[in-house]
Short mmCIF file of C-alpha atoms in Angstrom, two decimals:
data_model
loop_
_atom_site.label_atom_id
_atom_site.label_comp_id
_atom_site.label_asym_id
_atom_site.label_seq_id
_atom_site.Cartn_x
_atom_site.Cartn_y
_atom_site.Cartn_z
CA MET A 1 55.66 -210.77 -30.81
CA SER A 2 59.35 -210.81 -30.50
CA ASN A 3 61.15 -211.67 -27.31
CA ASN A 4 62.15 -208.09 -26.84
CA GLY A 5 58.52 -207.01 -26.95
CA VAL A 6 57.62 -209.55 -24.26
CA TYR A 7 60.41 -208.37 -21.96
CA ASP A 8 59.35 -204.78 -22.42
CA SER A 9 55.77 -205.65 -21.42
CA ILE A 10 56.98 -207.48 -18.34
CA ASP A 11 59.17 -204.55 -17.35
CA GLU A 12 56.23 -202.20 -17.67
CA ASN A 13 54.02 -204.43 -15.51
CA LEU A 14 56.70 -204.73 -12.87
CA SER A 15 57.16 -200.99 -12.89
CA GLU A 16 53.42 -200.47 -12.40
CA LEU A 17 53.37 -202.97 -9.55
CA ARG A 18 56.29 -201.23 -7.85
CA LYS A 19 54.56 -197.88 -8.19
CA SER A 20 51.30 -199.19 -6.80
CA LYS A 21 53.13 -200.81 -3.87
CA LYS A 22 54.98 -197.61 -3.14
CA VAL A 23 51.70 -195.72 -3.09
CA SER A 24 50.14 -198.36 -0.86
CA ASP A 25 53.14 -198.33 1.49
CA SER A 26 53.07 -194.59 1.56
CA ARG A 27 49.36 -194.52 2.35
CA HIS A 28 49.87 -197.15 5.04
CA ARG A 29 52.68 -195.21 6.62
CA SER A 30 50.59 -192.06 6.42
CA ARG A 31 47.67 -193.77 8.15
CA SER A 32 50.04 -195.21 10.76
CA ARG A 33 51.54 -191.81 11.46
CA SER A 34 48.06 -190.35 11.67
CA ARG A 35 46.96 -193.01 14.13
CA ASP A 36 50.16 -192.48 16.15
CA LYS A 37 49.50 -188.76 16.24
CA GLU A 38 45.95 -189.37 17.38
CA ARG A 39 47.14 -191.73 20.11
CA ARG A 40 49.79 -189.24 21.23
CA SER A 41 47.30 -186.40 21.14
CA LYS A 42 44.91 -188.44 23.27
CA SER A 43 47.54 -189.52 25.73
CA SER A 44 49.48 -186.24 26.03
CA PRO A 45 46.95 -184.30 28.20
CA ARG A 46 46.96 -187.07 30.75
CA SER A 47 50.70 -187.29 30.60
CA ARG A 48 51.02 -183.55 30.98
CA ASP A 49 48.54 -183.61 33.87
CA ARG A 50 50.49 -186.35 35.57
CA ARG A 51 53.73 -184.50 34.99
CA ARG A 52 52.20 -181.27 36.31
CA ARG A 53 50.82 -183.02 39.39
CA LYS A 54 54.17 -184.62 40.09
CA SER A 55 55.92 -181.32 39.54
CA ARG A 56 53.48 -179.50 41.83
CA SER A 57 53.83 -182.22 44.44
CA LYS A 58 57.60 -181.97 44.40
CA SER A 59 57.41 -178.18 44.40
CA ASN A 60 54.98 -178.21 47.33
CA ASP A 61 57.21 -180.63 49.20
CA ARG A 62 60.16 -178.33 48.66
CA ARG A 63 58.17 -175.26 49.73
CA SER A 64 56.73 -176.99 52.77
CA SER A 65 60.18 -178.10 53.86
CA HIS A 66 61.48 -174.54 53.58
CA SER A 67 58.39 -172.63 54.72
CA VAL A 68 58.18 -174.16 58.20
CA PRO A 69 59.10 -171.19 60.39
CA LYS A 70 61.70 -171.68 63.00
CA SER A 71 60.15 -171.41 66.43
CA LYS A 72 61.08 -168.07 67.96
CA ARG A 73 62.57 -168.20 71.41
CA ASN A 74 60.57 -166.47 74.09
CA THR A 75 62.11 -163.16 75.11
CA LEU A 76 63.15 -162.56 78.69
CA TRP A 77 62.01 -158.93 78.53
CA ASP A 78 58.68 -157.94 80.03
CA VAL A 79 55.93 -157.69 77.42
CA PRO A 80 52.94 -155.36 76.98
CA PRO A 81 49.42 -156.58 77.79
CA LYS A 82 47.38 -158.71 75.39
CA GLY A 83 46.54 -156.80 72.24
CA TYR A 84 49.63 -154.57 72.44
CA GLU A 85 52.34 -157.19 71.90
CA ASP A 86 53.97 -155.29 69.03
CA ILE A 87 54.70 -152.07 70.92
CA THR A 88 57.08 -151.11 73.69
CA PRO A 89 55.98 -150.01 77.17
CA VAL A 90 56.95 -146.44 76.28
CA GLN A 91 54.76 -146.54 73.16
CA PHE A 92 51.93 -148.10 75.11
CA LYS A 93 51.99 -145.26 77.64
CA ALA A 94 52.08 -142.73 74.79
CA LEU A 95 49.00 -144.32 73.23
CA ARG A 96 47.24 -144.30 76.57
CA ALA A 97 48.11 -140.62 77.08
CA ALA A 98 46.75 -139.78 73.61
CA GLY A 99 43.46 -141.46 74.43
CA LYS A 100 43.94 -144.22 71.83
CA VAL A 101 43.66 -147.02 74.38
CA GLU A 102 40.24 -147.87 75.69
CA VAL A 103 39.85 -146.89 79.35
CA ALA A 104 38.65 -149.76 81.46
CA ASN A 105 35.73 -149.32 83.83
CA PRO A 106 37.23 -148.16 87.13
CA VAL A 107 34.76 -150.25 89.11
CA CYS A 108 35.76 -153.88 88.80
CA GLY A 109 33.38 -156.74 88.28
CA SER A 110 34.23 -158.10 91.72
CA ALA A 111 33.31 -154.82 93.44
CA VAL A 112 30.76 -154.87 96.22
CA PRO A 113 27.55 -153.04 95.24
CA ALA A 114 27.29 -149.48 96.52
CA VAL A 115 24.18 -150.36 98.51
CA SER A 116 26.37 -152.37 100.89
CA LEU A 117 28.21 -149.24 102.00
CA PRO A 118 27.31 -147.82 105.40
CA GLN A 119 25.20 -144.70 105.68
CA GLY A 120 27.23 -141.54 105.18
CA ALA A 121 29.87 -143.34 103.05
CA GLN A 122 30.04 -140.44 100.61
CA THR A 123 31.39 -138.14 103.32
CA THR A 124 34.20 -140.64 104.09
CA TRP A 125 35.13 -141.26 100.45
CA GLN A 126 38.49 -139.47 100.65
CA ALA A 127 39.45 -141.38 103.79
CA ARG A 128 38.51 -144.72 102.19
CA ARG A 129 41.00 -144.44 99.32
CA ILE A 130 44.71 -145.25 99.09
CA TYR A 131 47.28 -144.38 96.45
CA LEU A 132 49.37 -147.18 94.86
CA GLY A 133 52.64 -146.33 93.15
CA ASN A 134 55.18 -148.44 91.24
CA ILE A 135 52.49 -150.80 89.98
CA PRO A 136 53.51 -153.51 87.47
CA PHE A 137 53.23 -152.56 83.82
CA GLY A 138 50.00 -153.76 82.19
CA ILE A 139 48.29 -155.00 85.36
CA SER A 140 44.49 -155.01 85.27
CA GLU A 141 42.11 -153.41 87.75
CA ASP A 142 40.37 -156.73 88.42
CA LEU A 143 43.67 -158.37 89.33
CA MET A 144 44.55 -155.51 91.67
CA VAL A 145 41.21 -155.77 93.50
CA ASP A 146 41.45 -159.55 93.80
CA PHE A 147 45.05 -159.34 95.05
CA PHE A 148 44.29 -156.94 97.91
CA ASN A 149 41.06 -158.66 98.89
CA ALA A 150 42.98 -161.93 99.17
CA LYS A 151 45.81 -160.34 101.16
CA MET A 152 43.37 -158.64 103.55
CA ARG A 153 41.73 -161.97 104.31
CA GLU A 154 45.05 -163.87 104.55
CA SER A 155 46.40 -161.33 107.04
CA ASP A 156 43.13 -161.44 109.03
CA ILE A 157 42.67 -157.66 108.99
CA ALA A 158 39.30 -157.63 107.20
CA ARG A 159 36.82 -156.43 109.80
CA GLN A 160 33.68 -158.09 108.39
CA PRO A 161 32.70 -160.79 105.87
CA GLY A 162 32.96 -160.02 102.19
CA ASN A 163 35.48 -158.07 100.14
CA PRO A 164 37.07 -155.00 101.80
CA VAL A 165 38.14 -153.50 98.44
CA LEU A 166 35.29 -152.04 96.42
CA ALA A 167 36.96 -150.64 93.32
CA CYS A 168 40.22 -149.82 91.59
CA GLN A 169 41.17 -147.12 89.11
CA ILE A 170 44.49 -147.32 87.25
CA ASN A 171 46.33 -144.49 85.51
CA LEU A 172 48.46 -146.32 82.92
CA GLU A 173 50.12 -143.14 81.70
CA LYS A 174 51.71 -142.35 85.06
CA ASN A 175 51.77 -145.91 86.39
CA PHE A 176 49.73 -145.50 89.58
CA ALA A 177 46.34 -146.56 90.91
CA PHE A 178 43.75 -145.81 93.57
CA LEU A 179 41.93 -148.40 95.67
CA GLU A 180 38.60 -147.71 97.36
CA PHE A 181 37.69 -149.60 100.53
CA ARG A 182 34.35 -150.07 102.25
CA SER A 183 35.47 -148.67 105.61
CA VAL A 184 37.93 -146.11 106.98
CA GLU A 185 39.33 -148.62 109.47
CA GLU A 186 40.16 -151.20 106.81
CA THR A 187 41.70 -148.48 104.66
CA THR A 188 44.09 -147.57 107.48
CA LEU A 189 44.91 -151.22 108.10
CA ALA A 190 45.69 -151.67 104.40
CA MET A 191 48.45 -149.06 104.70
CA ALA A 192 50.48 -151.86 106.29
CA PHE A 193 50.84 -153.41 102.83
CA ASP A 194 53.19 -150.62 101.77
CA GLY A 195 56.14 -152.35 100.12
CA ILE A 196 54.30 -155.60 99.36
CA MET A 197 55.60 -157.39 96.27
CA LEU A 198 53.31 -157.76 93.26
CA GLN A 199 54.71 -159.34 90.10
CA GLY A 200 58.25 -158.63 91.27
CA GLN A 201 57.69 -154.95 92.16
CA ALA A 202 57.36 -153.34 95.59
CA LEU A 203 54.16 -151.32 95.70
CA LYS A 204 54.23 -147.86 97.29
CA ILE A 205 51.10 -147.19 99.32
CA ARG A 206 50.26 -143.67 100.44
CA ARG A 207 47.32 -141.53 101.43
CA PRO A 208 45.91 -139.47 98.53
CA LYS A 209 46.92 -135.81 98.37
CA ASP A 210 43.36 -134.74 99.12
CA TYR A 211 43.18 -136.91 102.24
CA GLN A 212 41.82 -135.23 105.34
CA PRO A 213 41.44 -137.04 108.70
CA ILE A 214 37.80 -137.37 109.71
CA PRO A 215 36.98 -135.54 112.95
CA GLY A 216 36.10 -137.92 115.73
CA ILE A 217 37.93 -140.88 114.15
CA SER A 218 41.35 -141.43 115.66
CA GLU A 219 44.28 -142.41 113.45
CA MET A 220 45.44 -145.93 114.34
CA GLN A 221 48.98 -147.13 113.86
CA ALA A 222 49.29 -149.47 110.85
CA THR A 223 50.23 -152.94 111.99
CA HIS A 224 53.29 -154.77 110.67
CA ILE A 225 52.59 -157.68 108.35
CA PRO A 226 55.32 -160.37 108.33
CA GLY A 227 57.21 -160.49 105.06
CA VAL A 228 56.15 -156.99 103.99
CA VAL A 229 58.82 -154.26 104.08
CA SER A 230 57.33 -150.77 104.06
CA THR A 231 58.84 -148.13 101.77
CA VAL A 232 58.24 -145.43 104.39
CA VAL A 233 60.70 -145.29 107.27
CA SER A 234 59.17 -143.43 110.20
CA ASP A 235 61.20 -140.72 111.93
CA THR A 236 61.85 -142.54 115.19
CA ILE A 237 64.92 -143.19 117.31
CA ASN A 238 65.19 -146.60 115.62
CA LYS A 239 65.57 -145.16 112.12
CA VAL A 240 68.95 -146.22 110.68
CA PHE A 241 70.97 -144.26 108.13
CA VAL A 242 73.21 -146.22 105.71
CA GLY A 243 75.59 -144.12 103.60
CA GLY A 244 78.49 -144.82 101.26
CA LEU A 245 76.57 -147.36 99.15
CA PRO A 246 77.94 -147.93 95.63
CA ASN A 247 75.32 -146.45 93.30
CA TYR A 248 75.21 -149.59 91.17
CA LEU A 249 73.58 -151.55 93.98
CA ASN A 250 69.83 -151.89 93.56
CA GLU A 251 67.13 -152.07 96.22
CA ASP A 252 67.10 -155.86 96.44
CA GLN A 253 70.87 -156.03 96.90
CA VAL A 254 70.92 -153.38 99.63
CA LYS A 255 67.95 -154.99 101.40
CA GLU A 256 69.72 -158.35 101.26
CA LEU A 257 72.76 -156.81 102.96
CA LEU A 258 70.70 -155.18 105.71
CA SER A 259 68.56 -158.27 106.24
CA THR A 260 71.56 -160.36 107.27
CA PHE A 261 71.14 -158.86 110.75
CA GLY A 262 67.37 -159.29 110.99
CA ASP A 263 63.97 -158.76 109.38
CA LEU A 264 63.26 -155.26 108.10
CA ARG A 265 60.13 -153.35 109.04
CA SER A 266 60.79 -150.59 106.53
CA PHE A 267 63.40 -149.62 103.96
CA ASN A 268 63.98 -146.77 101.53
CA LEU A 269 66.85 -146.44 99.05
CA VAL A 270 67.05 -142.78 98.06
CA LYS A 271 67.16 -142.27 94.30
CA ASP A 272 67.66 -139.43 91.88
CA SER A 273 64.22 -138.37 90.65
CA ALA A 274 65.49 -137.65 87.12
CA THR A 275 67.52 -140.80 86.44
CA GLY A 276 66.10 -143.27 88.94
CA LEU A 277 69.65 -144.20 90.01
CA SER A 278 70.66 -144.66 93.62
CA LYS A 279 72.13 -141.64 95.36
CA GLY A 280 74.23 -143.93 97.50
CA TYR A 281 72.36 -143.84 100.81
CA ALA A 282 69.32 -145.45 102.39
CA PHE A 283 67.20 -145.59 105.57
CA CYS A 284 65.75 -148.60 107.33
CA GLU A 285 64.16 -149.85 110.53
CA TYR A 286 64.26 -153.37 111.93
CA VAL A 287 61.27 -155.34 113.19
CA ASP A 288 63.19 -156.21 116.33
CA ILE A 289 64.45 -152.86 117.57
CA GLY A 290 66.82 -154.71 119.90
CA ILE A 291 69.17 -155.60 117.03
CA THR A 292 69.49 -152.02 115.77
CA ASP A 293 72.76 -151.35 117.58
CA VAL A 294 74.11 -154.78 116.61
CA ALA A 295 73.46 -154.06 112.93
CA ILE A 296 75.04 -150.60 113.18
CA ALA A 297 78.18 -152.00 114.79
CA GLY A 298 78.39 -154.80 112.24
CA MET A 299 78.07 -152.63 109.13
CA ASN A 300 79.65 -149.28 110.04
CA GLY A 301 83.02 -149.03 108.30
CA MET A 302 82.39 -152.14 106.20
CA GLN A 303 84.33 -152.15 102.93
CA LEU A 304 81.94 -152.40 99.98
CA GLY A 305 83.64 -152.16 96.61
CA ASP A 306 85.83 -149.06 96.71
CA LYS A 307 83.81 -147.43 99.50
CA LYS A 308 83.25 -147.80 103.22
CA LEU A 309 79.78 -147.80 104.72
CA VAL A 310 78.70 -145.15 107.20
CA VAL A 311 75.94 -146.62 109.37
CA GLN A 312 74.34 -144.90 112.39
CA ARG A 313 71.03 -143.91 113.87
CA ALA A 314 69.37 -141.24 111.78
CA SER A 315 68.48 -139.24 114.89
CA VAL A 316 72.17 -138.59 115.62
CA GLY A 317 73.23 -135.07 114.64
CA SER A 318 71.00 -132.50 112.98
CA LYS A 319 67.52 -133.38 111.77
CA THR A 320 68.44 -132.43 108.21
CA MET A 321 71.09 -135.18 108.09
CA THR A 322 73.72 -132.83 106.62
CA ALA A 323 76.41 -134.20 108.93
CA GLN A 324 75.73 -137.79 107.93
CA LEU A 325 75.75 -137.04 104.22
CA ASN A 326 79.13 -135.30 104.27
CA ILE A 327 81.22 -138.44 103.91
CA PRO A 328 84.25 -139.26 101.75
CA GLY A 329 83.44 -140.39 98.21
CA PHE A 330 79.79 -139.44 98.60
CA ASP A 331 79.05 -136.34 96.57
CA LEU A 332 75.31 -135.70 96.21
CA SER A 333 75.84 -132.46 94.29
CA LYS A 334 77.66 -134.17 91.44
CA GLU A 335 75.54 -134.27 88.31
CA ILE A 336 75.32 -137.40 86.21
CA THR A 337 76.64 -136.88 82.67
CA ALA A 338 75.41 -139.19 79.92
CA THR A 339 78.01 -141.05 77.86
CA ASN A 340 77.55 -143.24 74.83
CA ILE A 341 78.29 -146.32 76.96
CA LEU A 342 75.27 -147.67 78.81
CA CYS A 343 75.69 -150.20 81.60
CA LEU A 344 72.71 -152.44 82.40
CA MET A 345 72.68 -154.18 85.79
CA ASN A 346 70.56 -156.72 87.64
CA MET A 347 69.71 -158.51 84.38
CA VAL A 348 71.87 -161.63 84.30
CA VAL A 349 73.77 -163.80 86.77
CA ALA A 350 76.96 -165.80 86.28
CA ASP A 351 75.23 -169.21 86.05
CA GLU A 352 73.17 -168.06 83.05
CA LEU A 353 76.28 -167.11 81.06
CA ILE A 354 78.23 -170.37 81.25
CA ASP A 355 76.45 -172.36 78.53
CA ASP A 356 77.31 -171.11 75.02
CA GLU A 357 73.80 -171.52 73.63
CA ASP A 358 72.19 -169.75 76.59
CA TYR A 359 74.76 -166.97 76.34
CA ASP A 360 74.10 -166.45 72.62
CA GLU A 361 70.33 -166.32 73.18
CA ILE A 362 70.64 -163.79 76.01
CA PHE A 363 73.09 -161.70 73.98
CA GLU A 364 70.79 -161.59 70.96
CA ASP A 365 67.70 -160.93 73.09
CA ILE A 366 69.31 -157.90 74.75
CA ARG A 367 70.87 -156.63 71.52
CA GLU A 368 67.56 -156.83 69.65
CA GLU A 369 65.67 -154.84 72.29
CA CYS A 370 68.39 -152.25 72.87
CA SER A 371 68.81 -151.59 69.14
CA LYS A 372 65.30 -150.09 69.14
CA TYR A 373 66.64 -147.00 70.89
CA GLY A 374 69.78 -146.26 68.88
CA ARG A 375 72.63 -147.50 66.72
CA ILE A 376 74.73 -150.05 68.59
CA ARG A 377 78.43 -150.00 67.78
CA SER A 378 79.45 -152.80 70.11
CA MET A 379 78.20 -154.79 73.07
CA GLN A 380 79.90 -156.70 75.86
CA ILE A 381 78.50 -159.19 78.38
CA PRO A 382 81.40 -160.43 80.54
CA ARG A 383 81.32 -164.20 81.15
CA PRO A 384 82.75 -166.16 84.07
CA ASN A 385 85.93 -168.14 83.48
CA HIS A 386 87.16 -171.08 85.57
CA GLU A 387 90.81 -170.22 84.96
CA PHE A 388 90.86 -166.56 85.97
CA LEU A 389 88.67 -163.89 87.54
CA VAL A 390 86.61 -161.85 85.08
CA SER A 391 85.49 -158.37 86.11
CA GLY A 392 82.00 -157.09 85.41
CA VAL A 393 80.22 -160.44 85.38
CA GLY A 394 76.51 -159.74 85.79
CA LYS A 395 76.66 -156.45 83.87
CA VAL A 396 75.79 -155.65 80.26
CA PHE A 397 77.69 -152.92 78.39
CA ILE A 398 76.31 -151.30 75.24
CA GLU A 399 78.19 -148.78 73.11
CA TYR A 400 75.80 -146.48 71.26
CA ALA A 401 76.79 -144.18 68.41
CA THR A 402 75.98 -141.08 70.49
CA SER A 403 75.40 -140.20 74.13
CA GLU A 404 71.91 -138.97 73.20
CA GLU A 405 70.96 -142.45 71.99
CA SER A 406 72.40 -143.90 75.19
CA LYS A 407 70.26 -141.49 77.22
CA ILE A 408 67.10 -142.47 75.31
CA ALA A 409 67.85 -146.14 75.93
CA SER A 410 68.49 -145.51 79.62
CA GLU A 411 65.16 -143.75 80.04
CA ALA A 412 63.33 -146.53 78.20
CA LEU A 413 65.01 -149.50 79.88
CA ALA A 414 65.40 -148.35 83.49
CA GLY A 415 62.71 -150.00 85.56
CA ARG A 416 61.88 -152.56 82.86
CA LYS A 417 62.14 -156.22 83.78
CA PHE A 418 64.43 -158.85 82.28
CA ALA A 419 64.14 -162.46 83.47
CA ASN A 420 61.78 -161.08 86.14
CA ARG A 421 64.52 -158.75 87.48
CA VAL A 422 64.15 -154.99 87.54
CA VAL A 423 66.73 -153.42 85.19
CA VAL A 424 69.09 -150.77 86.60
CA THR A 425 70.93 -148.47 84.17
CA ALA A 426 74.04 -146.32 84.52
CA TYR A 427 76.43 -144.50 82.19
CA TYR A 428 79.93 -145.89 81.89
CA ASP A 429 83.30 -144.32 81.19
CA PRO A 430 84.14 -144.81 77.47
CA ASP A 431 87.90 -145.05 78.12
CA ALA A 432 87.40 -147.81 80.67
CA TYR A 433 85.05 -149.62 78.30
CA HIS A 434 87.50 -149.59 75.38
CA GLN A 435 90.25 -150.82 77.72
CA HIS A 436 87.94 -153.70 78.72
CA ASP A 437 87.91 -152.48 82.31
CA PHE A 438 84.45 -153.61 83.42
CA SER A 439 85.01 -153.51 87.17
#
């Protein structure tokens, strides 16, 4: 064999070896890739699960950090009873009138059984009942019974052991109640609680319209209970007339003025039956009748705002009081015209408006409630200033889109309570409001 033949054979063998190695390397790489794929396929579910869990954990953390609700500040407005938190007092009364609110049993659980009543109690039923007006919104019959039973015992006018009050029946639609007592005598004595304060409101206590005195039982004079100011001023020589009162003054403010001379036995601020606003005059009687003339002399002619008080005994002049009511700046015949500016009074005091955060919360609380009754264009709550005198501090001014909306708001808000104060409403002059004259 020639040398060339040998070289050719060697080349062929080398070529075969290279081919076989390439095939082997290729198969090895293929098996390696296959094993890698298998390992990745085995490990990927766990990896994906871990990634998902981490992702969900982070997502939940983010959601939990954003989903924590900001605690809502408690409103200063009065609220409906339990179970009716989402409706207004006006809506609650409408539901009650439509029969959609369950009527509570008029006889309370604390009532004395009927067998404890004296013989012939049915014939005295009318004389053993009293009428209660101006009751707090949402009060229960049980609470009313417990309140008067406690007061009767505290005042030592219960005539025998046990509870004098047997039952209570409340009319939520018209905001009044009836109490039934066990005896005629204790019923008459309870009339002395006329004007007593319950949850910030002065109760009006009267005899029912169907009341008839029982023959043979004399009418006794209701005793005076210290701290209780009756809403009925008896027609006696000690009855005092107070005229020329600014109509923005509420009952508490007028009583505070009169009480500077002594304790009041009775007091009545005369109001317009349609609007509930003061007509600008009142009647009162003092516990100590000896200070009547002193009080008259001290207040008659007193400057109060832009008016002067006219104070005298109500028995002076004609019995109809026409002479006393004919005073300068005191026009009872003038009708009240609604404007789109509503003024709310007796809601806030100067000290509550100094702090910025407190002011913002009060502002938003009032705006949120008042916006339920109409479209609010603007709102002003004058704040005190240390550098100069600010007029209208203590008042809240709301500009509605229309006077009709302002009227609806006035009817809904008058008599409500804000910060445990009874709200007084009045219409305000739009020109004065836009000129920032809040005096």
